[in-house]
Amino acid sequence: MKSGFVSIFGKPNAGKSTLLNALMGEKLAIVSPKVQTTRHRIKGILTEKDYQIILSDTPGIIEPKYKLHEKMMHAVRSSLEDADLALLLLDIRDNWEENDTLFSALRLKAPAVVVLNKIDGIPAATLAEANAFFTGKPYCRQIIAISALKKTNLDMLLNTVLGFLPEGEPFFEGDDLTDLPTKFFVGELIREKVFLLYGDEIPYQTTVLVQEFAEKSTLTKIRADIIVQRESQKGIILGEGGKMIRQLGSDARKDIEAFIGRKVFLELFVKVRPKWRDTENFLKEYGYN
Ligand code: GDP
Ligand code: MG
């Protein structure tokens, strides 16, 4: 039996959350075309009869500007500490030098595999060049090229990961998919819709707090607060005559129903909490520890 912790690191938008979901075959991490969508360390537990891989998706590595960012980078550091293997993920179309600098700065103790992502539509010559660029870098034990979106070469990645995993007993029960409660994923699915529906600063100044999650006989009743920093943002979230929040609620409800496999009654409220991103108590209340 092999068993261990595998953490996915990389810049914002490299495709970390997409990769976690693809490996899990389940949407655990929310994904959007915008940077900084992921704010927590999200564990996906992949259990088969001869192995258990505990995968961690992490927030993209950034220079902290708010206390919220500091919490996000703490999530990255905690994943650095217990990793048996690091997957250093990059968008192959991104600047390789910059990624190299970032990967070096992690000062990894664990072995690392460089994962070139988004190879869909990339010419073979570029792949070969990227391979040559990362070969021999001090942190790089192996290089794999994948497309997390198209699920290309994921078997190869999985086999490589298993090669680096220590022998050991599983850490979690066989049917656990994650260590986080359903309520957390419900909040994330609502937050994802904020990233997808609103522009500019709105997604970055918003968080979601699930206040009630009650399993009734025929459906699950969920009440959640959407937290923004300013009164004007509340108006934007609501939209004219409440049009936007109805869209948000309807999109989120569909995803939550698919995730929990039950009918959902979803109630959303918008609350203004000035400077929540920089206020320790609010951050704690909203689950950023
Ligand atoms: P993260 O910030 O590293 O977690 O990145 P996400 O998983 O949120 O993905 C960022 C964007 O890249 C999303 O729009 C994804 O659909 C897209 N993406 C992820 N993987 C691939 C891939 O293999 N190919 C392409 N073309 N796009 C991808
Ligand atoms: Mg992400």
CSV table of C-alpha atoms and ligand atoms in Angstrom, one decimal:
chain,number,residue,atom,x,y,z
A,1,MET,CA,0.0,0.0,0.0
A,2,LYS,CA,1.3,3.5,-0.9
A,3,SER,CA,-0.1,6.6,0.7
A,4,GLY,CA,0.9,10.2,0.9
A,5,PHE,CA,0.4,13.9,0.4
A,6,VAL,CA,0.7,15.5,-3.0
A,7,SER,CA,0.4,19.3,-3.3
A,8,ILE,CA,-0.2,21.3,-6.4
A,9,PHE,CA,1.6,24.6,-6.6
A,10,GLY,CA,1.7,27.3,-9.2
A,11,LYS,CA,0.9,30.8,-10.3
A,12,PRO,CA,-2.8,32.0,-10.4
A,13,ASN,CA,-4.6,30.5,-13.4
A,14,ALA,CA,-2.1,27.7,-14.1
A,15,GLY,CA,-5.0,25.2,-13.9
A,16,LYS,CA,-4.4,23.8,-10.4
A,17,SER,CA,-8.1,23.5,-9.5
A,18,THR,CA,-8.9,22.1,-12.9
A,19,LEU,CA,-6.3,19.4,-12.4
A,20,LEU,CA,-7.6,18.5,-8.9
A,21,ASN,CA,-11.1,18.1,-10.3
A,22,ALA,CA,-9.9,16.1,-13.2
A,23,LEU,CA,-7.9,13.7,-11.1
A,24,MET,CA,-10.7,13.4,-8.6
A,25,GLY,CA,-13.4,13.0,-11.3
A,26,GLU,CA,-15.5,15.3,-9.1
A,27,LYS,CA,-15.8,19.1,-8.8
A,28,LEU,CA,-14.2,19.8,-5.5
A,29,ALA,CA,-12.5,23.1,-6.4
A,30,ILE,CA,-14.1,26.0,-8.1
A,31,VAL,CA,-12.7,27.2,-11.3
A,32,SER,CA,-13.0,30.5,-13.2
A,33,PRO,CA,-11.0,32.4,-15.9
A,34,LYS,CA,-10.2,35.0,-13.3
A,35,VAL,CA,-7.1,34.8,-11.1
A,36,GLN,CA,-7.2,34.2,-7.3
A,37,THR,CA,-10.4,32.1,-7.4
A,38,THR,CA,-9.1,29.6,-4.9
A,39,ARG,CA,-8.6,30.9,-1.4
A,40,HIS,CA,-8.2,27.7,0.7
A,41,ARG,CA,-6.2,24.5,0.7
A,42,ILE,CA,-8.6,22.0,-0.7
A,43,LYS,CA,-7.8,18.3,-0.2
A,44,GLY,CA,-9.1,15.6,-2.5
A,45,ILE,CA,-8.6,12.1,-1.4
A,46,LEU,CA,-8.1,9.5,-4.1
A,47,THR,CA,-8.3,6.0,-2.7
A,48,GLU,CA,-7.8,2.8,-4.7
A,49,LYS,CA,-7.1,-0.7,-3.4
A,50,ASP,CA,-3.3,-0.2,-3.4
A,51,TYR,CA,-2.9,3.5,-2.9
A,52,GLN,CA,-4.3,6.6,-1.3
A,53,ILE,CA,-3.2,10.0,-2.7
A,54,ILE,CA,-4.2,13.1,-0.7
A,55,LEU,CA,-4.1,15.9,-3.3
A,56,SER,CA,-4.0,19.5,-2.2
A,57,ASP,CA,-5.1,22.3,-4.4
A,58,THR,CA,-3.7,25.6,-3.2
A,59,PRO,CA,-4.3,29.3,-3.9
A,60,GLY,CA,-2.0,30.7,-6.6
A,61,ILE,CA,1.2,32.1,-5.3
A,62,ILE,CA,1.0,35.9,-5.0
A,63,GLU,CA,2.6,38.9,-3.1
A,64,PRO,CA,0.1,39.5,-0.3
A,65,LYS,CA,-1.7,42.9,-0.3
A,66,TYR,CA,-4.4,42.2,2.2
A,67,LYS,CA,-4.7,40.0,5.3
A,68,LEU,CA,-6.9,37.8,3.2
A,69,HIS,CA,-3.9,37.2,0.9
A,70,GLU,CA,-1.7,36.4,3.9
A,71,LYS,CA,-4.2,33.7,4.9
A,72,MET,CA,-4.2,32.4,1.3
A,73,MET,CA,-0.4,32.2,1.4
A,74,HIS,CA,-0.6,30.5,4.7
A,75,ALA,CA,-2.6,27.8,3.0
A,76,VAL,CA,0.2,27.4,0.4
A,77,ARG,CA,2.8,27.1,3.2
A,78,SER,CA,0.9,24.5,5.1
A,79,SER,CA,0.7,22.4,1.9
A,80,LEU,CA,4.5,22.9,1.4
A,81,GLU,CA,5.2,21.5,4.8
A,82,ASP,CA,3.5,18.2,4.6
A,83,ALA,CA,4.0,17.4,0.9
A,84,ASP,CA,5.6,14.0,0.0
A,85,LEU,CA,5.6,15.3,-3.6
A,86,ALA,CA,5.0,18.7,-5.2
A,87,LEU,CA,3.4,19.2,-8.5
A,88,LEU,CA,4.8,22.4,-9.9
A,89,LEU,CA,2.2,23.4,-12.4
A,90,LEU,CA,2.5,26.0,-15.1
A,91,ASP,CA,0.6,27.2,-18.1
A,92,ILE,CA,3.0,26.3,-20.9
A,93,ARG,CA,2.0,29.5,-22.7
A,94,ASP,CA,3.2,31.5,-19.6
A,95,ASN,CA,6.7,32.9,-19.1
A,96,TRP,CA,9.0,30.0,-18.2
A,97,GLU,CA,11.7,32.1,-16.5
A,98,GLU,CA,9.1,33.6,-14.1
A,99,ASN,CA,7.8,30.2,-13.2
A,100,ASP,CA,11.3,28.9,-12.7
A,101,THR,CA,12.0,31.8,-10.3
A,102,LEU,CA,8.8,31.1,-8.4
A,103,PHE,CA,9.5,27.3,-8.1
A,104,SER,CA,13.0,28.0,-6.9
A,105,ALA,CA,11.7,30.4,-4.3
A,106,LEU,CA,9.5,27.7,-2.8
A,107,ARG,CA,12.6,26.1,-1.3
A,108,LEU,CA,11.0,22.7,-1.6
A,109,LYS,CA,12.1,19.9,0.7
A,110,ALA,CA,9.9,17.4,-1.1
A,111,PRO,CA,10.7,16.1,-4.6
A,112,ALA,CA,8.9,17.9,-7.4
A,113,VAL,CA,7.5,17.1,-10.8
A,114,VAL,CA,7.2,20.0,-13.2
A,115,VAL,CA,3.8,19.7,-14.9
A,116,LEU,CA,3.4,21.6,-18.1
A,117,ASN,CA,-0.3,22.3,-18.4
A,118,LYS,CA,-2.6,23.5,-21.2
A,119,ILE,CA,-0.7,21.6,-23.9
A,120,ASP,CA,-3.9,21.4,-26.0
A,121,GLY,CA,-3.2,23.2,-29.2
A,122,ILE,CA,0.5,23.6,-28.5
A,123,PRO,CA,3.0,22.6,-31.2
A,124,ALA,CA,5.4,19.7,-30.4
A,125,ALA,CA,8.4,22.0,-30.9
A,126,THR,CA,7.3,24.2,-28.0
A,127,LEU,CA,6.8,21.2,-25.8
A,128,ALA,CA,10.3,20.1,-26.5
A,129,GLU,CA,11.7,23.5,-25.8
A,130,ALA,CA,9.8,23.7,-22.5
A,131,ASN,CA,11.2,20.3,-21.6
A,132,ALA,CA,14.7,21.4,-22.3
A,133,PHE,CA,14.2,24.5,-20.3
A,134,PHE,CA,13.1,22.8,-17.1
A,135,THR,CA,15.4,19.7,-17.4
A,136,GLY,CA,18.2,19.9,-14.9
A,137,LYS,CA,16.6,22.6,-12.7
A,138,PRO,CA,17.5,21.8,-9.1
A,139,TYR,CA,13.9,21.2,-8.0
A,140,CYS,CA,12.9,19.2,-11.0
A,141,ARG,CA,12.9,15.4,-10.7
A,142,GLN,CA,10.7,14.8,-13.7
A,143,ILE,CA,8.6,16.7,-16.3
A,144,ILE,CA,5.2,15.8,-17.6
A,145,ALA,CA,3.1,17.6,-20.2
A,146,ILE,CA,-0.7,17.5,-19.7
A,147,SER,CA,-4.0,19.2,-20.4
A,148,ALA,CA,-6.0,19.3,-17.3
A,149,LEU,CA,-9.0,20.6,-19.2
A,150,LYS,CA,-8.9,17.9,-21.9
A,151,LYS,CA,-7.7,15.2,-19.5
A,152,THR,CA,-4.6,14.4,-21.6
A,153,ASN,CA,-1.8,12.4,-20.0
A,154,LEU,CA,-3.5,12.2,-16.6
A,155,ASP,CA,-2.8,8.4,-16.4
A,156,MET,CA,0.9,9.1,-17.0
A,157,LEU,CA,0.8,11.8,-14.3
A,158,LEU,CA,-0.9,9.5,-11.8
A,159,ASN,CA,1.7,6.7,-12.5
A,160,THR,CA,4.5,9.2,-12.0
A,161,VAL,CA,3.0,10.4,-8.7
A,162,LEU,CA,2.7,6.8,-7.4
A,163,GLY,CA,6.4,6.3,-8.2
A,164,PHE,CA,7.2,9.1,-5.7
A,165,LEU,CA,4.7,8.0,-3.0
A,166,PRO,CA,6.0,6.3,0.2
A,167,GLU,CA,4.7,3.0,1.4
A,168,GLY,CA,2.2,3.4,4.2
A,169,GLU,CA,-1.3,2.9,5.5
A,170,PRO,CA,-4.1,5.2,4.3
A,171,PHE,CA,-4.7,8.4,6.3
A,172,PHE,CA,-8.4,8.6,5.6
A,173,GLU,CA,-11.4,6.3,5.3
A,174,GLY,CA,-11.8,4.8,1.9
A,175,ASP,CA,-15.0,6.6,0.9
A,176,ASP,CA,-13.9,10.1,2.1
A,177,LEU,CA,-13.4,12.4,-0.8
A,178,THR,CA,-12.2,15.3,1.2
A,179,ASP,CA,-11.6,16.5,4.8
A,180,LEU,CA,-13.9,19.6,4.5
A,181,PRO,CA,-17.6,19.7,5.3
A,182,THR,CA,-20.3,19.8,2.6
A,183,LYS,CA,-21.2,23.3,3.8
A,184,PHE,CA,-17.8,24.5,2.7
A,185,PHE,CA,-18.3,23.3,-0.8
A,186,VAL,CA,-21.8,24.9,-1.0
A,187,GLY,CA,-20.3,28.2,0.0
A,188,GLU,CA,-17.6,27.8,-2.7
A,189,LEU,CA,-20.1,27.0,-5.4
A,190,ILE,CA,-21.9,30.2,-4.6
A,191,ARG,CA,-18.6,32.1,-4.6
A,192,GLU,CA,-17.7,30.6,-8.0
A,193,LYS,CA,-20.9,32.1,-9.5
A,194,VAL,CA,-19.8,35.5,-8.2
A,195,PHE,CA,-16.5,35.1,-10.0
A,196,LEU,CA,-18.4,34.1,-13.2
A,197,LEU,CA,-21.2,36.7,-13.2
A,198,TYR,CA,-19.6,39.9,-12.0
A,199,GLY,CA,-16.6,41.9,-13.3
A,200,ASP,CA,-13.9,44.2,-11.9
A,201,GLU,CA,-13.2,44.1,-8.2
A,202,ILE,CA,-16.5,42.5,-7.2
A,203,PRO,CA,-15.3,38.9,-6.9
A,204,TYR,CA,-12.2,39.9,-5.0
A,205,GLN,CA,-14.2,41.9,-2.4
A,206,THR,CA,-16.8,39.2,-1.9
A,207,THR,CA,-17.1,36.1,0.2
A,208,VAL,CA,-19.8,33.7,1.1
A,209,LEU,CA,-20.9,32.4,4.5
A,210,VAL,CA,-23.4,29.5,4.6
A,211,GLN,CA,-25.6,30.3,7.6
A,212,GLU,CA,-28.0,27.4,7.4
A,213,PHE,CA,-27.7,23.9,5.9
A,214,ALA,CA,-30.7,21.8,6.9
A,215,GLU,CA,-31.7,18.5,5.4
A,216,LYS,CA,-35.5,18.4,5.2
A,217,SER,CA,-37.4,15.3,4.1
A,218,THR,CA,-37.7,16.3,0.4
A,219,LEU,CA,-35.0,18.9,0.0
A,220,THR,CA,-32.0,20.7,1.6
A,221,LYS,CA,-32.6,24.2,2.8
A,222,ILE,CA,-29.6,26.5,2.5
A,223,ARG,CA,-29.3,30.0,3.6
A,224,ALA,CA,-26.2,32.0,2.8
A,225,ASP,CA,-24.9,35.5,3.1
A,226,ILE,CA,-23.0,37.1,0.3
A,227,ILE,CA,-20.6,39.5,2.0
A,228,VAL,CA,-19.3,42.6,0.2
A,229,GLN,CA,-17.2,45.6,1.3
A,230,ARG,CA,-19.4,48.5,0.2
A,231,GLU,CA,-23.0,49.5,-0.2
A,232,SER,CA,-22.5,50.2,-3.9
A,233,GLN,CA,-21.3,46.6,-4.4
A,234,LYS,CA,-24.5,45.3,-2.7
A,235,GLY,CA,-26.5,47.1,-5.4
A,236,ILE,CA,-24.3,45.5,-8.1
A,237,ILE,CA,-24.7,42.0,-6.6
A,238,LEU,CA,-28.5,42.5,-6.5
A,239,GLY,CA,-28.8,44.0,-10.0
A,240,GLU,CA,-31.7,45.9,-11.4
A,241,GLY,CA,-34.9,44.7,-9.7
A,242,GLY,CA,-32.9,41.8,-8.2
A,243,LYS,CA,-32.2,40.3,-11.6
A,244,MET,CA,-28.5,39.4,-11.0
A,245,ILE,CA,-29.0,37.8,-7.7
A,246,ARG,CA,-31.8,35.7,-9.1
A,247,GLN,CA,-29.4,34.5,-11.8
A,248,LEU,CA,-26.7,33.9,-9.2
A,249,GLY,CA,-29.1,31.9,-7.1
A,250,SER,CA,-30.4,29.8,-9.9
A,251,ASP,CA,-26.9,29.0,-11.3
A,252,ALA,CA,-25.6,28.1,-7.8
A,253,ARG,CA,-28.6,26.0,-6.9
A,254,LYS,CA,-28.2,23.8,-10.0
A,255,ASP,CA,-24.5,23.1,-9.1
A,256,ILE,CA,-25.3,22.5,-5.4
A,257,GLU,CA,-28.0,20.1,-6.4
A,258,ALA,CA,-25.6,18.2,-8.6
A,259,PHE,CA,-23.0,18.2,-5.9
A,260,ILE,CA,-25.2,16.9,-3.0
A,261,GLY,CA,-27.6,14.9,-5.2
A,262,ARG,CA,-30.7,16.4,-3.6
A,263,LYS,CA,-33.1,19.2,-4.4
A,264,VAL,CA,-32.1,22.5,-2.9
A,265,PHE,CA,-34.0,25.5,-1.6
A,266,LEU,CA,-31.5,28.3,-1.7
A,267,GLU,CA,-31.9,31.7,0.0
A,268,LEU,CA,-29.3,34.4,-0.5
A,269,PHE,CA,-28.8,37.6,1.4
A,270,VAL,CA,-26.3,40.4,0.7
A,271,LYS,CA,-24.5,42.0,3.7
A,272,VAL,CA,-22.0,44.9,3.7
A,273,ARG,CA,-19.0,44.4,6.0
A,274,PRO,CA,-16.5,47.2,5.3
A,275,LYS,CA,-12.9,46.1,5.1
A,276,TRP,CA,-13.7,42.4,5.8
A,277,ARG,CA,-10.6,41.4,3.9
A,278,ASP,CA,-8.4,43.2,6.3
A,279,THR,CA,-10.2,42.4,9.6
A,280,GLU,CA,-9.1,39.5,11.6
A,281,ASN,CA,-12.4,38.8,13.2
A,282,PHE,CA,-14.4,38.8,9.9
A,283,LEU,CA,-11.7,36.6,8.3
A,284,LYS,CA,-12.0,34.1,11.1
A,285,GLU,CA,-15.8,34.1,11.0
A,286,TYR,CA,-15.7,33.5,7.2
A,287,GLY,CA,-13.4,30.5,7.5
A,288,TYR,CA,-10.1,32.0,6.6
A,289,ASN,CA,-7.9,30.7,9.4
B,1,GDP,P1,-5.9,27.9,-10.9
B,1,GDP,O1,-6.0,29.3,-10.6
B,1,GDP,O2,-4.5,27.5,-11.0
B,1,GDP,O3,-6.7,27.0,-9.9
B,1,GDP,O4,-6.6,27.7,-12.4
B,1,GDP,P2,-8.1,27.2,-12.7
B,1,GDP,O5,-8.1,25.7,-12.5
B,1,GDP,O6,-9.1,28.0,-12.0
B,1,GDP,O7,-8.1,27.5,-14.3
B,1,GDP,C1,-7.9,28.8,-14.8
B,1,GDP,C2,-8.3,28.8,-16.2
B,1,GDP,O8,-7.5,28.0,-17.1
B,1,GDP,C3,-9.8,28.3,-16.4
B,1,GDP,O9,-10.4,29.1,-17.3
B,1,GDP,C4,-9.6,26.9,-16.9
B,1,GDP,O10,-10.6,26.4,-17.7
B,1,GDP,C5,-8.3,27.0,-17.8
B,1,GDP,N1,-7.6,25.8,-17.9
B,1,GDP,C6,-7.2,24.9,-17.0
B,1,GDP,N2,-6.5,23.8,-17.5
B,1,GDP,C7,-6.5,24.0,-18.8
B,1,GDP,C8,-5.9,23.3,-19.9
B,1,GDP,O11,-5.4,22.2,-19.8
B,1,GDP,N3,-6.1,23.8,-21.2
B,1,GDP,C9,-6.7,25.0,-21.4
B,1,GDP,N4,-6.9,25.4,-22.6
B,1,GDP,N5,-7.3,25.7,-20.4
B,1,GDP,C10,-7.2,25.2,-19.1
B,2,MG,MG,-7.6,27.5,-8.2
